[in-house]
Coordinates of C-alpha atoms and ligand atoms in Angstrom, one line a residue:
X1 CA 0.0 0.0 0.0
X2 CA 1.6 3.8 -0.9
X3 CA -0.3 6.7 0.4
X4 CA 2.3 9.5 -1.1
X5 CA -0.6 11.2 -2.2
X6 CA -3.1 11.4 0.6
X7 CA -4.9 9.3 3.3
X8 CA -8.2 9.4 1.8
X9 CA -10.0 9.4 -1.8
X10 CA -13.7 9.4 -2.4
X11 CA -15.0 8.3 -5.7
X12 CA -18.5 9.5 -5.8
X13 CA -20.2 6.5 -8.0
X14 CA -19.6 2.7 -8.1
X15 CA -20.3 2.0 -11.8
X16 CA -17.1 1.5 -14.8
X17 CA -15.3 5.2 -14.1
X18 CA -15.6 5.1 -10.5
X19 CA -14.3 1.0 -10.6
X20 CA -11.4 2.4 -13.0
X21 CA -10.7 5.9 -11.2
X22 CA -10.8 3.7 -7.8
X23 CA -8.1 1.2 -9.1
X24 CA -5.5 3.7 -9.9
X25 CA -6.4 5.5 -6.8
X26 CA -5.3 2.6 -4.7
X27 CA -2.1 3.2 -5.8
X28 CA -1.5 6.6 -4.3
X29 CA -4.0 6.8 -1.6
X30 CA -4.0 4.8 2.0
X31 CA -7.8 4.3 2.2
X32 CA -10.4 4.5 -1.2
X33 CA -13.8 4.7 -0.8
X34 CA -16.3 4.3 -3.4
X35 CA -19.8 5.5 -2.6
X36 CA -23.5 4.0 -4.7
X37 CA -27.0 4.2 -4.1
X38 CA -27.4 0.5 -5.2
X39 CA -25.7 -2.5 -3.7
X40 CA -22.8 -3.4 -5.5
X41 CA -20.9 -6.8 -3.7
X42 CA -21.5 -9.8 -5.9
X43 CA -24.1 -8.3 -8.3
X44 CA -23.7 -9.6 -12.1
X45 CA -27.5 -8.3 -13.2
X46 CA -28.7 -5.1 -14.4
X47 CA -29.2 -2.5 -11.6
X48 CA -31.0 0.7 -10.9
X49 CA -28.5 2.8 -11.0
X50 CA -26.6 1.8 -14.0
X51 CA -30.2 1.6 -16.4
X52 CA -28.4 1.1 -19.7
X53 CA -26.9 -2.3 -18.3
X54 CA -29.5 -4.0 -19.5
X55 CA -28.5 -2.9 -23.1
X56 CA -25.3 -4.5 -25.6
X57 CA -22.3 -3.0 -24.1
X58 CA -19.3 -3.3 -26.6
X59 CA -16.3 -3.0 -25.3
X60 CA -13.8 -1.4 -27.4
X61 CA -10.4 -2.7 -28.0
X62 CA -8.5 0.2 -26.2
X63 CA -11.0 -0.1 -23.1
X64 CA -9.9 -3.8 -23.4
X65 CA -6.5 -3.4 -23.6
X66 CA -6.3 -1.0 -20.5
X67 CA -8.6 -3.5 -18.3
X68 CA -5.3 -6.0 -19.1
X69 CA -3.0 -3.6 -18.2
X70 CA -4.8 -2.3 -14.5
X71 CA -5.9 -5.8 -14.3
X72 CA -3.0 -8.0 -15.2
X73 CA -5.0 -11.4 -17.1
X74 CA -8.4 -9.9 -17.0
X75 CA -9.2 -11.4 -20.7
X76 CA -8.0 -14.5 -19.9
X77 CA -10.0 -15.2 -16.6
X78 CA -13.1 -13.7 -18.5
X79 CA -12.3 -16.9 -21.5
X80 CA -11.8 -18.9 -18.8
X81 CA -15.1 -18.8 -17.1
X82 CA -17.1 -18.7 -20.9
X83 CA -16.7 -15.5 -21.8
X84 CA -16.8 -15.3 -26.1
X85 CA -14.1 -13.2 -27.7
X86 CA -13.5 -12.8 -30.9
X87 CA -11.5 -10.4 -33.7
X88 CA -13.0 -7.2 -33.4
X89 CA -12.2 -7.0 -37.4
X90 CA -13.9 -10.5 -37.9
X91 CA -17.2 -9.6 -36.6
X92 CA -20.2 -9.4 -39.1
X93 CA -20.1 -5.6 -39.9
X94 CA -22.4 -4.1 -42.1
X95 CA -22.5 -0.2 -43.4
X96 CA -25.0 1.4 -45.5
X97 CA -26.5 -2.3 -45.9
X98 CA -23.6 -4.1 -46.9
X99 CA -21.1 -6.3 -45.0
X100 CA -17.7 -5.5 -44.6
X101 CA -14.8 -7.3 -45.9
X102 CA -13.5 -9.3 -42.4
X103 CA -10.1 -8.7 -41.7
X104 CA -7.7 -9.9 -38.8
X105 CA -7.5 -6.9 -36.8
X106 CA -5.3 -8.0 -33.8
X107 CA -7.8 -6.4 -31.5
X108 CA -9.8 -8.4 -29.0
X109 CA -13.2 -8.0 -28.4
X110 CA -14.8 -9.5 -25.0
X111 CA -18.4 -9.8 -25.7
X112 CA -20.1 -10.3 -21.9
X113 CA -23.3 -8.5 -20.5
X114 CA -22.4 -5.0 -19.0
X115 CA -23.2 -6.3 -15.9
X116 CA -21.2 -9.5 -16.3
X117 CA -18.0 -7.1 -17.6
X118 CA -18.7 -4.5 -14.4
X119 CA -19.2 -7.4 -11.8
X120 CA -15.2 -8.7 -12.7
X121 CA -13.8 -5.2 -13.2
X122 CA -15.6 -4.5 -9.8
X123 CA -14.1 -8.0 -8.1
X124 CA -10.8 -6.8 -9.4
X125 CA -10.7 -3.6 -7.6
X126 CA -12.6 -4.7 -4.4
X127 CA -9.6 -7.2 -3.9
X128 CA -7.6 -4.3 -3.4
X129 CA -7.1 -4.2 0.4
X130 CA -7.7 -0.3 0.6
X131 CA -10.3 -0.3 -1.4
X132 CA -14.0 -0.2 0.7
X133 CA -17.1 0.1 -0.8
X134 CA -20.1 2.7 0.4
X135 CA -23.1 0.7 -1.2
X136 CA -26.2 1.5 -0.7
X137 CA -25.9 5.1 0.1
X138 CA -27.3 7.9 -1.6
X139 CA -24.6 11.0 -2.8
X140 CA -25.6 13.8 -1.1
X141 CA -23.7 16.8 -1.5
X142 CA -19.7 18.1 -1.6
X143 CA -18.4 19.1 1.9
X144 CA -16.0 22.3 1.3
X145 CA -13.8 24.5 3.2
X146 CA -15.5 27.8 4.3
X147 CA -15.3 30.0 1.2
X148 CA -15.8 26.7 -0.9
X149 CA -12.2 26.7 -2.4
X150 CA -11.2 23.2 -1.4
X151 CA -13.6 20.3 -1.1
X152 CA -13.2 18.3 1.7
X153 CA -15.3 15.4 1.5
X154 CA -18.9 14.3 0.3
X155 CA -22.0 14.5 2.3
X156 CA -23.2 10.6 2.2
X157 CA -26.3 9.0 3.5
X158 CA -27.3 5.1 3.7
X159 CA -30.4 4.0 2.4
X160 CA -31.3 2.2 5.8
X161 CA -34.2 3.7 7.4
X162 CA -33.2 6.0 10.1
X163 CA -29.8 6.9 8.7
X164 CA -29.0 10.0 9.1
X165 CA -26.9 12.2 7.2
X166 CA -22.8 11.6 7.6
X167 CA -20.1 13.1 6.4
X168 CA -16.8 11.5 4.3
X169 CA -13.8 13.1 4.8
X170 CA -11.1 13.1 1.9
X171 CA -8.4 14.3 0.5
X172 CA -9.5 14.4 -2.9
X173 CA -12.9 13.6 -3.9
X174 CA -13.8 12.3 -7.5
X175 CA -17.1 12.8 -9.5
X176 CA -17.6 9.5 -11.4
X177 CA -21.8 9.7 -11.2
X178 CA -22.5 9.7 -15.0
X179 CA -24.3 12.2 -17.1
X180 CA -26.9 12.9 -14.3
X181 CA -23.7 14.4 -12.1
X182 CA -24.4 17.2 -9.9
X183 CA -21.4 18.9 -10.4
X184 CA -22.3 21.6 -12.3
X185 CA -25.6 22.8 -10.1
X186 CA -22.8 22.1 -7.0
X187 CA -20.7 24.8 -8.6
X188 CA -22.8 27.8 -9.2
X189 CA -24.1 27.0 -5.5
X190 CA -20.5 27.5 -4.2
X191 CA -19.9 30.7 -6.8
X192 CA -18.7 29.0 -9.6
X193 CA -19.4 29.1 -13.1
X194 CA -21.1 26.1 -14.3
X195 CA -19.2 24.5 -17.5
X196 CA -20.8 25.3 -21.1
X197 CA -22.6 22.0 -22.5
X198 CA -22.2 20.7 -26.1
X199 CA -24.5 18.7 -27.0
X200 CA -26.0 16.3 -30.0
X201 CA -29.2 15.4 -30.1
X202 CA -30.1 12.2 -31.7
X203 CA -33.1 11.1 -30.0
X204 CA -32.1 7.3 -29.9
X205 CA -33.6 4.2 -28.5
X206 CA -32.3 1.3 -27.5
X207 CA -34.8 -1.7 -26.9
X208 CA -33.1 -5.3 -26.1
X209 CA -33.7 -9.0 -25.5
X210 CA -31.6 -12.2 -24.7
X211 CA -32.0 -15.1 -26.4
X212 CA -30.8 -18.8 -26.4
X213 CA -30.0 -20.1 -29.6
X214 CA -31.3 -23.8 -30.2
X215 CA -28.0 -24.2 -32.5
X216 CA -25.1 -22.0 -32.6
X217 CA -24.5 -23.3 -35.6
X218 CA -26.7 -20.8 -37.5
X219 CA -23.8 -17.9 -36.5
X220 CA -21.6 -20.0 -39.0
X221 CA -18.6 -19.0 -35.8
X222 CA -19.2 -15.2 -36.1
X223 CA -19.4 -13.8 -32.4
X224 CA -22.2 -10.7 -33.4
X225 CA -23.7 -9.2 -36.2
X226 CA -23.9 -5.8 -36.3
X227 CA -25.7 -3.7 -39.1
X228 CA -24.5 -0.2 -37.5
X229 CA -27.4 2.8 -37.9
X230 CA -26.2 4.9 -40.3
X231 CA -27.9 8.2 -42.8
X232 CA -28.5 5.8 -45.4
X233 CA -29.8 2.8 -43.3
X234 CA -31.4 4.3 -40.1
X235 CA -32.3 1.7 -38.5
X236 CA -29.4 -0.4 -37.2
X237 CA -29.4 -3.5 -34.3
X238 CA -26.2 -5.0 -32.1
X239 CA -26.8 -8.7 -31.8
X240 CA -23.9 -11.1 -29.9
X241 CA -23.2 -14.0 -28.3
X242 CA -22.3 -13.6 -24.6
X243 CA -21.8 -15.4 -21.6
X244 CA -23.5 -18.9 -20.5
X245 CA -24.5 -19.8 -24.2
X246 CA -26.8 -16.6 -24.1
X247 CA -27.4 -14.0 -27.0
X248 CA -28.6 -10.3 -26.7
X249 CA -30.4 -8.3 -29.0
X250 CA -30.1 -4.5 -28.6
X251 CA -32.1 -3.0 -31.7
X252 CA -31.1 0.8 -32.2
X253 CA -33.7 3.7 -33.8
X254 CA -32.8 7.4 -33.9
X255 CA -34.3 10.4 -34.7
X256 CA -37.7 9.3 -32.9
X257 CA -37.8 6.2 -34.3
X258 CA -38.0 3.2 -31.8
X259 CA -38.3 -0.6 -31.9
X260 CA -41.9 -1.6 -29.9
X261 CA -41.5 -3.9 -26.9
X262 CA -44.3 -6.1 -27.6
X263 CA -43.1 -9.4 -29.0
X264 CA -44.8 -9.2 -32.1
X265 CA -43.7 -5.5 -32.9
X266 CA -40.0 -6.2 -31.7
X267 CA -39.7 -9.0 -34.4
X268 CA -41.9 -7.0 -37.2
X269 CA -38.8 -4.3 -36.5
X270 CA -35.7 -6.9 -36.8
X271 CA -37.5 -8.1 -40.1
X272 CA -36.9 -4.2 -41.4
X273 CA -33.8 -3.9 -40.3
X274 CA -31.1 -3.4 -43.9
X275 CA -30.2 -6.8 -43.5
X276 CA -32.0 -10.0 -42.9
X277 CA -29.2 -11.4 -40.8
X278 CA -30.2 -11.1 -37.3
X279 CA -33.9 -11.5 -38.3
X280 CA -32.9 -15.4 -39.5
X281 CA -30.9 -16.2 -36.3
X282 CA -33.5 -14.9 -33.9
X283 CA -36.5 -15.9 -35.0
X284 CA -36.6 -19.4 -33.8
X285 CA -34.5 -18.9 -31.0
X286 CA -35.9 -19.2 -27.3
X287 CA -36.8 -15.1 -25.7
X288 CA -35.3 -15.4 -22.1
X289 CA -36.6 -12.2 -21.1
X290 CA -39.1 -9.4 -22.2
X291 CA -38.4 -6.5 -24.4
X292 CA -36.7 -3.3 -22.7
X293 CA -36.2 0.2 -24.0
X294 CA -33.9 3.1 -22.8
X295 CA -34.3 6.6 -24.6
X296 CA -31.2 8.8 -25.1
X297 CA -31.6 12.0 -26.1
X298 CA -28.5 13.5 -26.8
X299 CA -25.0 13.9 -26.4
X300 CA -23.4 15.8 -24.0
X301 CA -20.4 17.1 -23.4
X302 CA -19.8 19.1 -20.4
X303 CA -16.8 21.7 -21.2
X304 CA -14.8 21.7 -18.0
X305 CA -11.6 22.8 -19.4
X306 CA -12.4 25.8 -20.7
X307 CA -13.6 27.1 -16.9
X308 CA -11.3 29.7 -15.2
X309 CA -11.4 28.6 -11.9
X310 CA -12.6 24.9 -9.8
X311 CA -12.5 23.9 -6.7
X312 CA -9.3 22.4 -5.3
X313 CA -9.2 18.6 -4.7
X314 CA -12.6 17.7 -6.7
X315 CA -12.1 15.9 -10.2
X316 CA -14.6 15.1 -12.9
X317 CA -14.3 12.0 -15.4
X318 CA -16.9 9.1 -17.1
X319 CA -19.8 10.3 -18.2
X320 CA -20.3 13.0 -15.8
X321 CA -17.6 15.0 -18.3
X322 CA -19.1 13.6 -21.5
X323 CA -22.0 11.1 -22.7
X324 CA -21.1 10.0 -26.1
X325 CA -24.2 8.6 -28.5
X326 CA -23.8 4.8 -27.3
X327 CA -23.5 3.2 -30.7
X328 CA -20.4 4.0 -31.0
X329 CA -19.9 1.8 -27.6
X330 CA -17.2 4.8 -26.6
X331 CA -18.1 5.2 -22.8
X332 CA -16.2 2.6 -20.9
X333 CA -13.3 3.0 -22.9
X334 CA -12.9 6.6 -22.7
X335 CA -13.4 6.1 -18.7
X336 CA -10.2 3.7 -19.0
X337 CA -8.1 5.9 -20.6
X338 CA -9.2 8.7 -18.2
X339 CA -8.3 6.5 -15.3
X340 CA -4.8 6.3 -17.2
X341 CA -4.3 10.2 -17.1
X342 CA -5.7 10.1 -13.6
X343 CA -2.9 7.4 -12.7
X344 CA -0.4 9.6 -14.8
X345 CA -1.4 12.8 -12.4
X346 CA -1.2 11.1 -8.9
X347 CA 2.3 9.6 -10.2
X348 CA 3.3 13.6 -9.8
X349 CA 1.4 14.6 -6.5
X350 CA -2.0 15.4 -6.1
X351 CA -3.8 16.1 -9.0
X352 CA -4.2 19.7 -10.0
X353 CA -8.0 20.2 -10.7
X354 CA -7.8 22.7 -14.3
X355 CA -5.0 21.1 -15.6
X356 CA -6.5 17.1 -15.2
X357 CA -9.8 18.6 -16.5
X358 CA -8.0 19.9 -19.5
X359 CA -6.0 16.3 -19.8
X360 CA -9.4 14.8 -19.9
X361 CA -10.9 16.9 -22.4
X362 CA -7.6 16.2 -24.5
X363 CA -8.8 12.0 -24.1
X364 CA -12.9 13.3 -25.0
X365 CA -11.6 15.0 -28.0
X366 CA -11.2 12.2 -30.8
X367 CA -14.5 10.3 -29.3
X368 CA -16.1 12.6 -29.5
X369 CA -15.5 14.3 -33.2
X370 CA -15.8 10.4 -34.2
X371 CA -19.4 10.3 -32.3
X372 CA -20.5 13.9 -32.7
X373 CA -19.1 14.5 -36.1
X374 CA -20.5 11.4 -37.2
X375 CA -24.3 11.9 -36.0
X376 CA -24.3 15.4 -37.9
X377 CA -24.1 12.6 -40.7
X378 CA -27.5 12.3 -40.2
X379 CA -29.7 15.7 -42.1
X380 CA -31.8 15.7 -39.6
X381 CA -29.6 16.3 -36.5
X382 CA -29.3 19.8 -35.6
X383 CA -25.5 21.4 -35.4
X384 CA -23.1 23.4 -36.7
X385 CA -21.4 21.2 -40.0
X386 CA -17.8 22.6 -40.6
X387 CA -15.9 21.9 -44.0
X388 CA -13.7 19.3 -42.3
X389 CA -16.6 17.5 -40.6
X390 CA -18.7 17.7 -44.0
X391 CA -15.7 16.1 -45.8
X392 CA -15.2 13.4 -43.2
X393 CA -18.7 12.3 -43.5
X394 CA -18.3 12.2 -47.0
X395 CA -15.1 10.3 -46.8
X396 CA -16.6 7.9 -44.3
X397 CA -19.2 6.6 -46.4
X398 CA -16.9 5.7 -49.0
X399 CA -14.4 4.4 -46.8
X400 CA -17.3 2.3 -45.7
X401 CA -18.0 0.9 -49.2
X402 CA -14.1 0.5 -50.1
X403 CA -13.8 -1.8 -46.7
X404 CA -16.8 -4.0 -48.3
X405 CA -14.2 -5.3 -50.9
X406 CA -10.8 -4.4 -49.1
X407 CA -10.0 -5.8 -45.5
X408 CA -6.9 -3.8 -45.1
X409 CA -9.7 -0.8 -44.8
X410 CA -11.8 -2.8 -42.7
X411 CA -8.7 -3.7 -40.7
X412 CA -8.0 0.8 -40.5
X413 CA -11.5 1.5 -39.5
X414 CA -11.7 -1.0 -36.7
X415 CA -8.0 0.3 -35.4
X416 CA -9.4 3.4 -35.4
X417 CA -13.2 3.3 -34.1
X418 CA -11.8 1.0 -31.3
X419 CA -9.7 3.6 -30.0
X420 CA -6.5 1.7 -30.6
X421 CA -5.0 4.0 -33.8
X422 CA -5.4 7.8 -34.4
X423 CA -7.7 9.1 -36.5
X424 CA -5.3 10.3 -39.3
X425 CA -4.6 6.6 -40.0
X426 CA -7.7 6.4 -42.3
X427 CA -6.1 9.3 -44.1
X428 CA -2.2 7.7 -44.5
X429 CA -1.5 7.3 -48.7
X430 CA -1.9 3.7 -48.5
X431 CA -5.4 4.4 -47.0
X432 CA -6.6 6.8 -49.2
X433 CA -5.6 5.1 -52.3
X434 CA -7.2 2.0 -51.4
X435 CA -10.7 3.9 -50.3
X436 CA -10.3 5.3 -53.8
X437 CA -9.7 2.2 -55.7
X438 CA -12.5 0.4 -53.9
X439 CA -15.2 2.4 -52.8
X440 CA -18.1 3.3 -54.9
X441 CA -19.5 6.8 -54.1
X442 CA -24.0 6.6 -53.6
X443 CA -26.0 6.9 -56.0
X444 CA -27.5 9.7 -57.0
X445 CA -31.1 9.7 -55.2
X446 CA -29.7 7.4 -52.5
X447 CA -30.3 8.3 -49.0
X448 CA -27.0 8.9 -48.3
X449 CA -27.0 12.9 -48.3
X450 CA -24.7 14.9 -50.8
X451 CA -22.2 16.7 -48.2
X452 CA -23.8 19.7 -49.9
X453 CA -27.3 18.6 -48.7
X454 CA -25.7 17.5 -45.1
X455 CA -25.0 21.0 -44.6
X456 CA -28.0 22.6 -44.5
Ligands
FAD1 C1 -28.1 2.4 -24.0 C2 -26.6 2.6 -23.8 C3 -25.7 1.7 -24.3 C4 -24.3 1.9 -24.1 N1 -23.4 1.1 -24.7 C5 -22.1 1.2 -24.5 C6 -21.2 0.4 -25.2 O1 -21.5 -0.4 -26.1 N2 -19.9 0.6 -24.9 C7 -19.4 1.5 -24.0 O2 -18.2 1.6 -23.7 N3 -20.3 2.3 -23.4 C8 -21.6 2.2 -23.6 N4 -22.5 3.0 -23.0 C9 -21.9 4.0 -22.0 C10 -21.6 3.4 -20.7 O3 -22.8 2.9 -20.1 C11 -21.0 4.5 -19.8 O4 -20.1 5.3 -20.5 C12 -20.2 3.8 -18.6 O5 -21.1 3.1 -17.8 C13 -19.4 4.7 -17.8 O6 -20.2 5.6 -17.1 P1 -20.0 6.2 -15.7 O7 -19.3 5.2 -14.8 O8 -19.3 7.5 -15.8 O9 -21.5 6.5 -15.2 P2 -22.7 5.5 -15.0 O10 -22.4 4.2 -15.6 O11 -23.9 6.2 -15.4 O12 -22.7 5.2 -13.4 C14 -23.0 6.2 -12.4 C15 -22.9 5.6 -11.1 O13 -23.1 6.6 -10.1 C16 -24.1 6.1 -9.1 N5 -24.8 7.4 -8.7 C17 -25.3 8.4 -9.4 N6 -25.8 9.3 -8.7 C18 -25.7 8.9 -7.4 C19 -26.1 9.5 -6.1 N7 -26.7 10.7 -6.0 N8 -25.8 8.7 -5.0 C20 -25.2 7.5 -5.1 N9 -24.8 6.9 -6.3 C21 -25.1 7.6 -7.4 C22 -25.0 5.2 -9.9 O14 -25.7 4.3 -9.1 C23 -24.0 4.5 -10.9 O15 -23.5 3.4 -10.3 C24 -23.9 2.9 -23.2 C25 -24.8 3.8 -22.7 C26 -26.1 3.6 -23.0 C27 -27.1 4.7 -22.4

């Protein structure tokens, strides 16, 4: 145990951030607590808290790569006890209603319920002999120093009846309660500004099902088929294989559109989807459960690096600094590599509040022009369309259709999208030449918009 840093950290918020923030925190704090309304110990379902756990999680090959590194042999317990993983590049992809060329990507993919992938990440850092967990106790408020320049703690209290309210004293306290964080209403009532939201809306719904397969055969050995939503093909679903021989279904409508719950309307809705792929594995397969929906409105990105001043010892990360439009399946990755600055910060002292937020924002950035830029694909979402975003749309699309025939693009785009390779990797000569060679521009009249038309 090192506690060079401090005695205490609080992580306000038990769910993938917090889990991640909590693990690198062990290693510079004597004591971590991490504080939830919902029990936590030895839960592998969905839970109150954590609502879109009932929904496909993906886990993107950077998030998977980091969970190895905090968590030396994570992947390979998961395969031990029956977790599928597969090539992220070797999944069955399709864009604009066509498949994409498979390619050997390098990347893993571990395809397990979120609440199957958050109950090991969660075992992991509860091992940790400093680390304590707070369940079952409701967040609240910040405890500060008079003036409210330095945060002192958080204001707890446990769900029991007759609990009163108790106080959490820390050294550092860290915001890890996902996009419904009070953070910013906490500032202005200590005299702060409150940060400047971007946000996208795309007014998506998610509505999901398991399933057992009577033969796996039927998959031909692909771990999930995935015809992604896109402008040309709106509607889009996330079907995979996961743990204990189980399937899920997580069908995906935007802009208002939304898959009915009803078991009747939910399979009408796979039989539209672009492709009839999922429709022919599911529809003699056994339901395990009903029908669920979650709406998600937008995208938001909360701007707390441009702010001037913050209190000292609070810090902001996971979706409480940015909620990215969950097809992408961004979230938990972006949390990991946030944990990785975080660990990068405490390796140099306590963390200093402006310049972490500003570290974070750098790790938001590419996510987020991938997720936001790429939704302002779509004519109908609202938002300012610069050149570079108009020509990356544009470029996308026949990216898309060049990685149909090519799997060295396929190969690119997955590097890329999982987090793993920079963005100007689909723009190296090779790359481009390829996209060029390959890909077939729409049609005119097809529903993929003109970049001219996109802009309006
Ligand atoms: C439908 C959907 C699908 C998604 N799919 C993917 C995907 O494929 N891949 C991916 O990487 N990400 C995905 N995400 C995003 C992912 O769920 C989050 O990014 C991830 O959970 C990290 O969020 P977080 O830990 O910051 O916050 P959350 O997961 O929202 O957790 C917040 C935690 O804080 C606790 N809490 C909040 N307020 C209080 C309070 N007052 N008192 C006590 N406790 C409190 C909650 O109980 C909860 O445990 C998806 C999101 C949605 C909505």
């Amino acid at each position: 145990m090192n506690s060079q840093v401090g005695n205490r950290a609080v992580v306000l918020g038990g769910s993938m951030a917090g889990l991640l923030a909590a693990r690198v925190l062990a290693d510079a704090f004597a004591e971590v607590v991490i504080v939830d309304r919902d029990k936590l110990a030895g839960v592998t379902t969905a839970r109150r808290g954590v609502p879109q756990g009932r929904h496909v999680h993906g886990l993107l090959a950077r998030g998977q790569q980091i969970l190895d590194e905090l968590f030396p042999g994570f992947t390979a317990e998961a395969m031990a006890s029956g977790i599928p993983t597969g090539d992220l590049g070797e999944l069955r992809w399709f864009f604009n209603g066509l498949r994409l060329r498979p390619a050997s990507t390098g990347l893993v993919c571990v395809s397990a319920d979120r609440p199957v992938l958050e109950s090991r990440v969660r075992a992991r850092v509860v091992a940790l002999p400093n680390v304590r967990l707070a369940e079952e106790c409701d967040i609240v408020g910040l405890q500060t120093e008079p003036g409210g320049r330095r945060v002192t703690g958080a204001r707890v209290q446990r769900r029991a009846a007759g609990s009163a309210e108790e106080t959490l004293e820390a050294d550092l306290v860290i915001d890890a309660t996902g996009r419904g964080s009070r953070t910013p209403a906490r500032l202005e009532e200590l005299g702060y500004t409150k940060p400047a939201e971007e946000s996208i809306k795309i007014d998506l719904t998610y509505t999901t099902r398991h399933y057992r397969l009577p033969d796996e055969s039927i998959l031909n050995g692909d771990l999930s088929i995935n015809p992604v939503s896109t402008p040309s093909h709106q509607r889009g679903a996330f079907f995979s294989r996961v743990q204990n021989g189980e399937s899920i279904l997580s069908l995906t409508g935007v802009l208002g559109d939304a898959a009915p719950t009803d078991p009747a309307g939910f399979l009408d809705w796979v039989r539209s989807l672009p492709v009839p792929d999922v429709y022919e594995v599911i529809k003699d397969a056994e339901p395990l459960d009903d029908a669920v929906s979650f709406h998600y409105p937008a995208s938001v990105r909360r701007r707390y690096d441009q702010l001037e001043e913050f209190p000292d010892r609070l810090l902001v990360l996971g979706d409480a600094a940015c909620s990215f439009n969950p097809v992408y399946g961004q979230g938990m990755t972006v949390a990991a590599q946030e944990a990785l600055v975080l660990s990068a910060h405490l390796r140099a002292g306590m963390p200093e509040p402006l310049v972490f937020l500003k570290d974070v924002a750098g790790v938001i950035e590419v996510p987020w022009q991938i997720s936001a830029g790429s939704d302002l694909g779509f004519p109908q979402v609202e938002g300012p369309r610069s050149p570079e975003v108009q020509m990356m749309n544009a470029y996308m699309t026949l990216l898309q259709s060049a990685a149909t025939r090519d799997g060295m693009v396929t190969r690119t785009f997955m590097r890329v999208a999982g987090l793993v390779d920079p963005p100007t990797e689909l723009m190296s000569p090779d790359t481009i030449y390829r996209v060029l060679k390959n890909g077939t521009p729409p049609r005119p009249g097809s529903a993929v918009p003109a970049p001219a038309e996109a802009a309006r």
